mmCIF file of C-alpha atoms in Angstrom:
data_model
loop_
_atom_site.group_PDB
_atom_site.id
_atom_site.type_symbol
_atom_site.label_atom_id
_atom_site.label_comp_id
_atom_site.label_asym_id
_atom_site.label_seq_id
_atom_site.Cartn_x
_atom_site.Cartn_y
_atom_site.Cartn_z
ATOM 1 C CA MET A 1 0.011 0.063 0.049
ATOM 2 C CA ASN A 2 1.814 3.145 -1.160
ATOM 3 C CA VAL A 3 0.037 5.790 0.901
ATOM 4 C CA LYS A 4 1.208 9.535 0.334
ATOM 5 C CA TRP A 5 1.099 10.659 3.902
ATOM 6 C CA GLY A 6 1.511 14.261 2.804
ATOM 7 C CA GLU A 7 -1.842 14.079 1.184
ATOM 8 C CA LYS A 8 -3.437 12.523 4.258
ATOM 9 C CA LEU A 9 -3.089 15.508 6.773
ATOM 10 C CA SER A 10 -6.759 16.341 6.571
ATOM 11 C CA TRP A 11 -7.779 12.782 7.304
ATOM 12 C CA LEU A 12 -5.299 12.613 10.322
ATOM 13 C CA ILE A 13 -6.864 15.762 11.794
ATOM 14 C CA SER A 14 -10.246 14.444 11.161
ATOM 15 C CA LEU A 15 -9.376 11.148 12.963
ATOM 16 C CA GLY A 16 -8.234 13.235 15.982
ATOM 17 C CA LEU A 17 -11.245 15.455 15.982
ATOM 18 C CA SER A 18 -13.475 12.218 15.610
ATOM 19 C CA VAL A 19 -12.097 10.908 18.877
ATOM 20 C CA ILE A 20 -12.907 14.198 20.540
ATOM 21 C CA TYR A 21 -16.374 14.116 18.959
ATOM 22 C CA PHE A 22 -16.977 10.622 20.458
ATOM 23 C CA LEU A 23 -15.886 11.531 23.824
ATOM 24 C CA THR A 24 -18.074 14.751 23.555
ATOM 25 C CA PHE A 25 -21.025 12.461 22.645
ATOM 26 C CA LEU A 26 -20.343 10.140 25.608
ATOM 27 C CA ALA A 27 -20.348 13.197 27.979
ATOM 28 C CA ALA A 28 -23.496 14.654 26.458
ATOM 29 C CA ALA A 29 -25.300 11.247 26.461
ATOM 30 C CA ARG A 30 -24.528 10.479 30.201
ATOM 31 C CA GLY A 31 -26.092 13.836 31.110
ATOM 32 C CA GLN A 32 -29.186 13.647 28.830
ATOM 33 C CA SER A 33 -31.610 12.702 31.732
ATOM 34 C CA ASP A 34 -31.165 16.367 32.999
ATOM 35 C CA GLU A 35 -34.422 18.198 32.416
ATOM 36 C CA THR A 36 -32.480 21.361 31.538
ATOM 37 C CA SER A 37 -30.887 19.652 28.522
ATOM 38 C CA VAL A 38 -31.845 21.317 25.333
ATOM 39 C CA LEU A 39 -30.629 18.544 23.047
ATOM 40 C CA LEU A 40 -33.488 16.704 21.529
ATOM 41 C CA TYR A 41 -32.526 13.057 20.727
ATOM 42 C CA GLY A 42 -28.967 14.416 20.497
ATOM 43 C CA PHE A 43 -29.767 17.238 18.139
ATOM 44 C CA CYS A 44 -29.692 21.034 18.643
ATOM 45 C CA VAL A 45 -32.974 22.218 17.223
ATOM 46 C CA TRP A 46 -33.877 25.760 16.458
ATOM 47 C CA GLY A 47 -37.452 26.857 15.696
ATOM 48 C CA ASN A 48 -39.211 30.007 14.467
ATOM 49 C CA GLY A 49 -42.028 29.830 17.156
ATOM 50 C CA LYS A 50 -42.373 32.010 20.360
ATOM 51 C CA GLU A 51 -40.885 29.029 22.308
ATOM 52 C CA LEU A 52 -37.755 27.147 21.042
ATOM 53 C CA PRO A 53 -38.102 23.420 20.586
ATOM 54 C CA ASN A 54 -37.929 21.648 23.812
ATOM 55 C CA LYS A 55 -38.675 18.371 25.732
ATOM 56 C CA VAL A 56 -42.171 19.574 26.784
ATOM 57 C CA ASP A 57 -43.584 21.185 23.766
ATOM 58 C CA GLY A 58 -41.674 19.430 21.038
ATOM 59 C CA CYS A 59 -41.167 21.711 17.985
ATOM 60 C CA GLY A 60 -43.517 24.211 19.572
ATOM 61 C CA GLU A 61 -47.154 24.975 18.910
ATOM 62 C CA ASP A 62 -46.547 27.948 16.734
ATOM 63 C CA SER A 63 -43.479 26.692 14.979
ATOM 64 C CA SER A 64 -43.481 26.200 11.202
ATOM 65 C CA VAL A 65 -39.874 25.911 10.576
ATOM 66 C CA ASN A 66 -37.266 24.283 12.520
ATOM 67 C CA SER A 67 -33.604 22.797 12.081
ATOM 68 C CA HIS A 68 -35.002 19.374 10.986
ATOM 69 C CA ILE A 69 -37.064 20.877 8.161
ATOM 70 C CA ILE A 70 -34.187 23.048 6.931
ATOM 71 C CA ALA A 71 -31.890 20.060 7.135
ATOM 72 C CA PHE A 72 -34.463 17.996 5.032
ATOM 73 C CA ALA A 73 -34.545 20.671 2.349
ATOM 74 C CA ILE A 74 -30.762 20.934 2.235
ATOM 75 C CA ASP A 75 -30.493 17.082 1.837
ATOM 76 C CA VAL A 76 -32.976 17.192 -1.004
ATOM 77 C CA VAL A 77 -31.165 19.809 -2.729
ATOM 78 C CA MET A 78 -27.863 17.976 -2.275
ATOM 79 C CA ALA A 79 -29.289 14.831 -3.454
ATOM 80 C CA LEU A 80 -30.485 16.636 -6.628
ATOM 81 C CA VAL A 81 -26.938 18.066 -7.070
ATOM 82 C CA GLY A 82 -25.652 14.486 -6.905
ATOM 83 C CA CYS A 83 -28.086 13.457 -9.641
ATOM 84 C CA ILE A 84 -27.013 16.378 -11.759
ATOM 85 C CA LEU A 85 -23.287 15.524 -11.345
ATOM 86 C CA TYR A 86 -24.080 11.919 -12.400
ATOM 87 C CA LYS A 87 -25.750 13.288 -15.543
ATOM 88 C CA LYS A 88 -22.658 15.483 -16.312
ATOM 89 C CA ASP A 89 -20.294 12.674 -15.502
ATOM 90 C CA GLN A 90 -18.764 11.387 -18.826
ATOM 91 C CA ARG A 91 -17.943 7.974 -17.140
ATOM 92 C CA LYS A 92 -21.024 7.520 -15.194
ATOM 93 C CA GLU A 93 -21.606 4.103 -16.494
ATOM 94 C CA LYS A 94 -18.683 2.895 -14.448
ATOM 95 C CA SER A 95 -19.883 4.690 -11.272
ATOM 96 C CA VAL A 96 -23.587 4.132 -11.128
ATOM 97 C CA LEU A 97 -23.375 2.271 -7.690
ATOM 98 C CA VAL A 98 -21.158 5.063 -6.223
ATOM 99 C CA TYR A 99 -23.665 7.698 -7.235
ATOM 100 C CA LEU A 100 -26.683 5.614 -6.226
ATOM 101 C CA ALA A 101 -25.281 4.851 -2.733
ATOM 102 C CA SER A 102 -24.151 8.374 -2.042
ATOM 103 C CA VAL A 103 -27.557 9.933 -3.059
ATOM 104 C CA ALA A 104 -29.358 7.124 -1.089
ATOM 105 C CA ILE A 105 -27.391 8.107 2.097
ATOM 106 C CA ILE A 106 -28.205 11.820 1.681
ATOM 107 C CA LEU A 107 -31.904 11.079 1.132
ATOM 108 C CA LEU A 108 -32.055 8.660 4.012
ATOM 109 C CA HIS A 109 -30.564 11.201 6.314
ATOM 110 C CA GLY A 110 -33.076 13.833 5.081
ATOM 111 C CA GLY A 111 -35.954 11.561 5.549
ATOM 112 C CA LEU A 112 -34.935 11.032 9.097
ATOM 113 C CA HIS A 113 -35.117 14.683 9.709
ATOM 114 C CA LEU A 114 -38.458 14.934 8.015
ATOM 115 C CA PHE A 115 -39.694 12.068 10.246
ATOM 116 C CA LEU A 116 -38.241 13.879 13.343
ATOM 117 C CA SER A 117 -40.209 17.059 12.549
ATOM 118 C CA SER A 118 -43.408 15.226 11.617
ATOM 119 C CA ASP A 119 -46.475 15.011 13.856
ATOM 120 C CA ILE A 120 -45.453 11.586 15.050
ATOM 121 C CA ILE A 121 -42.277 12.823 16.754
ATOM 122 C CA TYR A 122 -42.530 16.528 16.518
ATOM 123 C CA CYS A 123 -38.987 17.094 17.521
ATOM 124 C CA TYR A 124 -39.393 15.280 20.782
ATOM 125 C CA ASN A 125 -41.874 12.595 21.867
ATOM 126 C CA PRO A 126 -40.562 10.131 24.630
ATOM 127 C CA GLU A 127 -43.718 8.097 24.607
ATOM 128 C CA ILE A 128 -43.460 7.365 20.837
ATOM 129 C CA GLY A 129 -39.862 6.735 21.403
ATOM 130 C CA GLU A 130 -40.366 4.079 24.117
ATOM 131 C CA ARG A 131 -43.103 2.265 21.957
ATOM 132 C CA LEU A 132 -40.910 2.193 18.906
ATOM 133 C CA GLU A 133 -37.711 1.483 20.784
ATOM 134 C CA ASP A 134 -37.349 -2.361 19.999
ATOM 135 C CA ILE A 135 -38.196 -2.065 16.155
ATOM 136 C CA GLY A 136 -36.297 1.091 16.061
ATOM 137 C CA TYR A 137 -33.125 -0.697 17.054
ATOM 138 C CA VAL A 138 -33.585 -3.280 14.359
ATOM 139 C CA ILE A 139 -33.989 -0.413 11.632
ATOM 140 C CA PHE A 140 -31.057 1.386 13.057
ATOM 141 C CA ALA A 141 -28.828 -1.678 13.184
ATOM 142 C CA PHE A 142 -29.635 -2.342 9.526
ATOM 143 C CA PHE A 143 -28.875 1.335 8.525
ATOM 144 C CA SER A 144 -25.647 1.260 10.503
ATOM 145 C CA PHE A 145 -24.463 -1.802 8.785
ATOM 146 C CA PHE A 146 -25.443 -0.503 5.395
ATOM 147 C CA LEU A 147 -23.519 2.675 6.060
ATOM 148 C CA CYS A 148 -20.431 0.942 7.492
ATOM 149 C CA ALA A 149 -20.332 -1.485 4.609
ATOM 150 C CA ILE A 150 -20.449 1.476 1.919
ATOM 151 C CA ILE A 151 -17.684 3.339 3.798
ATOM 152 C CA LEU A 152 -15.330 0.456 4.157
ATOM 153 C CA GLY A 153 -16.276 -0.882 0.652
ATOM 154 C CA PHE A 154 -15.595 2.349 -0.988
ATOM 155 C CA GLY A 155 -12.102 2.440 0.719
ATOM 156 C CA PHE A 156 -11.064 -1.240 0.323
ATOM 157 C CA GLY A 157 -13.539 -3.020 -1.958
ATOM 158 C CA LEU A 158 -16.169 -5.263 -0.777
ATOM 159 C CA SER A 159 -15.007 -8.573 0.704
ATOM 160 C CA LYS A 160 -15.872 -11.017 3.570
ATOM 161 C CA ASN A 161 -13.571 -9.020 5.857
ATOM 162 C CA ILE A 162 -15.430 -5.804 5.058
ATOM 163 C CA PHE A 163 -18.823 -7.436 6.130
ATOM 164 C CA ILE A 164 -17.279 -8.721 9.305
ATOM 165 C CA GLY A 165 -15.927 -5.161 10.087
ATOM 166 C CA SER A 166 -19.296 -3.702 9.286
ATOM 167 C CA THR A 167 -20.923 -6.111 11.624
ATOM 168 C CA PHE A 168 -18.444 -5.197 14.424
ATOM 169 C CA PHE A 169 -19.014 -1.466 13.989
ATOM 170 C CA THR A 170 -22.780 -1.988 13.886
ATOM 171 C CA ALA A 171 -22.683 -4.009 17.144
ATOM 172 C CA LEU A 172 -20.606 -1.274 18.748
ATOM 173 C CA VAL A 173 -22.845 1.524 17.903
ATOM 174 C CA VAL A 174 -25.934 -0.373 18.989
ATOM 175 C CA TYR A 175 -24.226 -1.306 22.276
ATOM 176 C CA VAL A 176 -22.927 2.224 23.051
ATOM 177 C CA THR A 177 -26.242 3.821 22.350
ATOM 178 C CA ARG A 178 -28.167 1.376 24.426
ATOM 179 C CA GLU A 179 -25.898 1.482 27.413
ATOM 180 C CA VAL A 180 -25.153 5.352 27.159
ATOM 181 C CA GLY A 181 -28.172 7.541 27.284
ATOM 182 C CA GLY A 182 -30.724 4.861 27.162
ATOM 183 C CA GLY A 183 -31.163 5.000 23.409
ATOM 184 C CA GLU A 184 -32.068 8.691 23.225
ATOM 185 C CA TYR A 185 -28.771 9.505 21.664
ATOM 186 C CA ILE A 186 -28.895 6.600 19.189
ATOM 187 C CA LEU A 187 -28.738 8.699 15.999
ATOM 188 C CA THR A 188 -25.961 10.965 17.249
ATOM 189 C CA GLY A 189 -24.062 7.777 18.336
ATOM 190 C CA LEU A 190 -24.301 6.445 14.827
ATOM 191 C CA PHE A 191 -22.449 9.338 13.367
ATOM 192 C CA CYS A 192 -20.042 9.556 16.225
ATOM 193 C CA ILE A 193 -18.848 6.157 15.088
ATOM 194 C CA VAL A 194 -19.015 6.843 11.455
ATOM 195 C CA HIS A 195 -16.590 9.855 11.678
ATOM 196 C CA PRO A 196 -13.637 7.895 13.028
ATOM 197 C CA LEU A 197 -14.391 5.013 10.732
ATOM 198 C CA SER A 198 -14.350 7.171 7.589
ATOM 199 C CA SER A 199 -11.360 9.067 8.873
ATOM 200 C CA PHE A 200 -9.508 5.782 9.344
ATOM 201 C CA VAL A 201 -10.279 4.533 5.968
ATOM 202 C CA GLY A 202 -9.345 7.922 4.389
ATOM 203 C CA LEU A 203 -6.018 7.709 6.145
ATOM 204 C CA LEU A 204 -5.108 4.347 4.779
ATOM 205 C CA THR A 205 -6.947 3.983 1.453
ATOM 206 C CA GLU A 206 -5.586 5.128 -1.952
ATOM 207 C CA ASN A 207 -9.074 5.445 -3.408
ATOM 208 C CA PRO A 208 -9.312 8.995 -4.859
ATOM 209 C CA GLN A 209 -12.803 9.253 -3.383
ATOM 210 C CA PHE A 210 -11.157 9.814 -0.111
ATOM 211 C CA SER A 211 -9.280 12.900 -1.321
ATOM 212 C CA LYS A 212 -7.769 15.599 0.881
ATOM 213 C CA THR A 213 -10.573 17.903 -0.101
ATOM 214 C CA VAL A 214 -13.120 15.407 1.273
ATOM 215 C CA GLY A 215 -10.970 15.116 4.333
ATOM 216 C CA TRP A 216 -10.961 18.736 4.978
ATOM 217 C CA TRP A 217 -14.733 18.834 4.689
ATOM 218 C CA PHE A 218 -14.890 16.013 7.243
ATOM 219 C CA VAL A 219 -12.720 18.097 9.434
ATOM 220 C CA VAL A 220 -15.335 20.893 9.197
ATOM 221 C CA ALA A 221 -18.385 18.509 9.620
ATOM 222 C CA THR A 222 -16.684 16.925 12.733
ATOM 223 C CA THR A 223 -16.026 20.364 14.283
ATOM 224 C CA VAL A 224 -19.663 21.350 13.602
ATOM 225 C CA GLY A 225 -20.657 18.182 15.460
ATOM 226 C CA ILE A 226 -18.590 18.945 18.510
ATOM 227 C CA VAL A 227 -19.751 22.560 18.638
ATOM 228 C CA GLU A 228 -23.459 21.341 18.395
ATOM 229 C CA LEU A 229 -23.056 18.990 21.353
ATOM 230 C CA THR A 230 -21.172 21.638 23.533
ATOM 231 C CA THR A 231 -22.692 25.012 22.735
ATOM 232 C CA CYS A 232 -26.217 24.434 21.952
ATOM 233 C CA PRO A 233 -28.049 26.754 24.519
ATOM 234 C CA GLN A 234 -25.195 29.307 24.409
ATOM 235 C CA PHE A 235 -24.569 29.588 20.694
ATOM 236 C CA PHE A 236 -25.306 26.971 18.225
ATOM 237 C CA ARG A 237 -29.160 26.888 18.523
ATOM 238 C CA SER A 238 -29.203 30.653 18.096
ATOM 239 C CA ILE A 239 -27.632 30.420 14.489
ATOM 240 C CA GLY A 240 -30.047 27.698 13.240
ATOM 241 C CA GLY A 241 -28.937 24.463 14.950
ATOM 242 C CA HIS A 242 -28.270 21.032 13.407
ATOM 243 C CA PHE A 243 -28.787 21.744 9.675
ATOM 244 C CA TYR A 244 -25.126 23.067 9.453
ATOM 245 C CA TYR A 245 -24.047 19.522 10.084
ATOM 246 C CA ASP A 246 -25.966 18.168 7.116
ATOM 247 C CA LEU A 247 -24.523 20.985 5.015
ATOM 248 C CA THR A 248 -21.005 20.280 5.810
ATOM 249 C CA LEU A 249 -21.176 16.460 5.866
ATOM 250 C CA HIS A 250 -23.025 16.033 2.662
ATOM 251 C CA THR A 251 -20.651 18.580 0.906
ATOM 252 C CA ALA A 252 -17.988 16.053 1.828
ATOM 253 C CA ILE A 253 -20.052 13.294 0.202
ATOM 254 C CA LEU A 254 -20.604 15.235 -2.993
ATOM 255 C CA TYR A 255 -16.900 16.110 -3.276
ATOM 256 C CA SER A 256 -16.111 12.352 -2.941
ATOM 257 C CA LEU A 257 -18.169 11.605 -6.212
ATOM 258 C CA PRO A 258 -16.277 10.597 -9.253
ATOM 259 C CA PHE A 259 -17.273 13.706 -11.055
ATOM 260 C CA PHE A 260 -14.727 15.582 -8.893
ATOM 261 C CA THR A 261 -12.320 12.832 -8.303
ATOM 262 C CA ILE A 262 -11.815 12.061 -12.060
ATOM 263 C CA LYS A 263 -11.056 15.789 -12.634
ATOM 264 C CA GLY A 264 -8.694 15.671 -9.783
ATOM 265 C CA ASP A 265 -6.850 12.696 -11.466
ATOM 266 C CA LYS A 266 -6.654 14.635 -14.761
ATOM 267 C CA PHE A 267 -5.185 17.698 -13.117
ATOM 268 C CA ASP A 268 -2.498 15.723 -11.235
ATOM 269 C CA LYS A 269 -1.504 14.103 -14.525
ATOM 270 C CA LYS A 270 -1.033 17.525 -16.229
ATOM 271 C CA ASN A 271 1.303 18.598 -13.430
#
């Protein structure tokens, strides 16, 4: 494996920040039973109502826009951008699965935010959460495995070891989120595991999809995640809340698409 470590600085920084992100998640999840906590299922949620989203009123009686809805809109736009890049890619026939998987991840993430802002959850509904907990973990485990397999598969190619590794990471995520925070931080827990996993793959793989540009965007997204968990009531909620995470993370995903990596390869050859 001929890894150019000078090109991997962004992924090394991302890995370090990912460890901090995970530790921040553990600290936040252990304190989630405090009634003064403003994190709703691990998300810092802003709303345009008279009362900001909270654990008593959910999204708020007079709220029409919140961080989840904004995140959903951003994800839909970014998924459409992914489709446009696919159409413009002259070698798209060789990269159909890459585009399909990337757009699917973005849309699934957006669909999650739409569900969280729907009347069923309405930003926070502990009663619904308790009734759906068992089936929720099954769906969560499936999504975690799917996501881990895609990340590892993109980096090293699909193999028996990749599926074993994905199973291990899925079990780790489910265990951590069940034991820490009683499942309330299950979604945040998934991304806290995905960040170090992606950074580890980006650090070791030679796949151009894990470029230094993608690495730097992961640095930004991980930093946003840390700021969200640590400054929600003091700062982050006042500037709009969680949607910045979607915006930065999915920018990283878009930059990992072959449309950009192929252009990067051509540029490198000319120099």
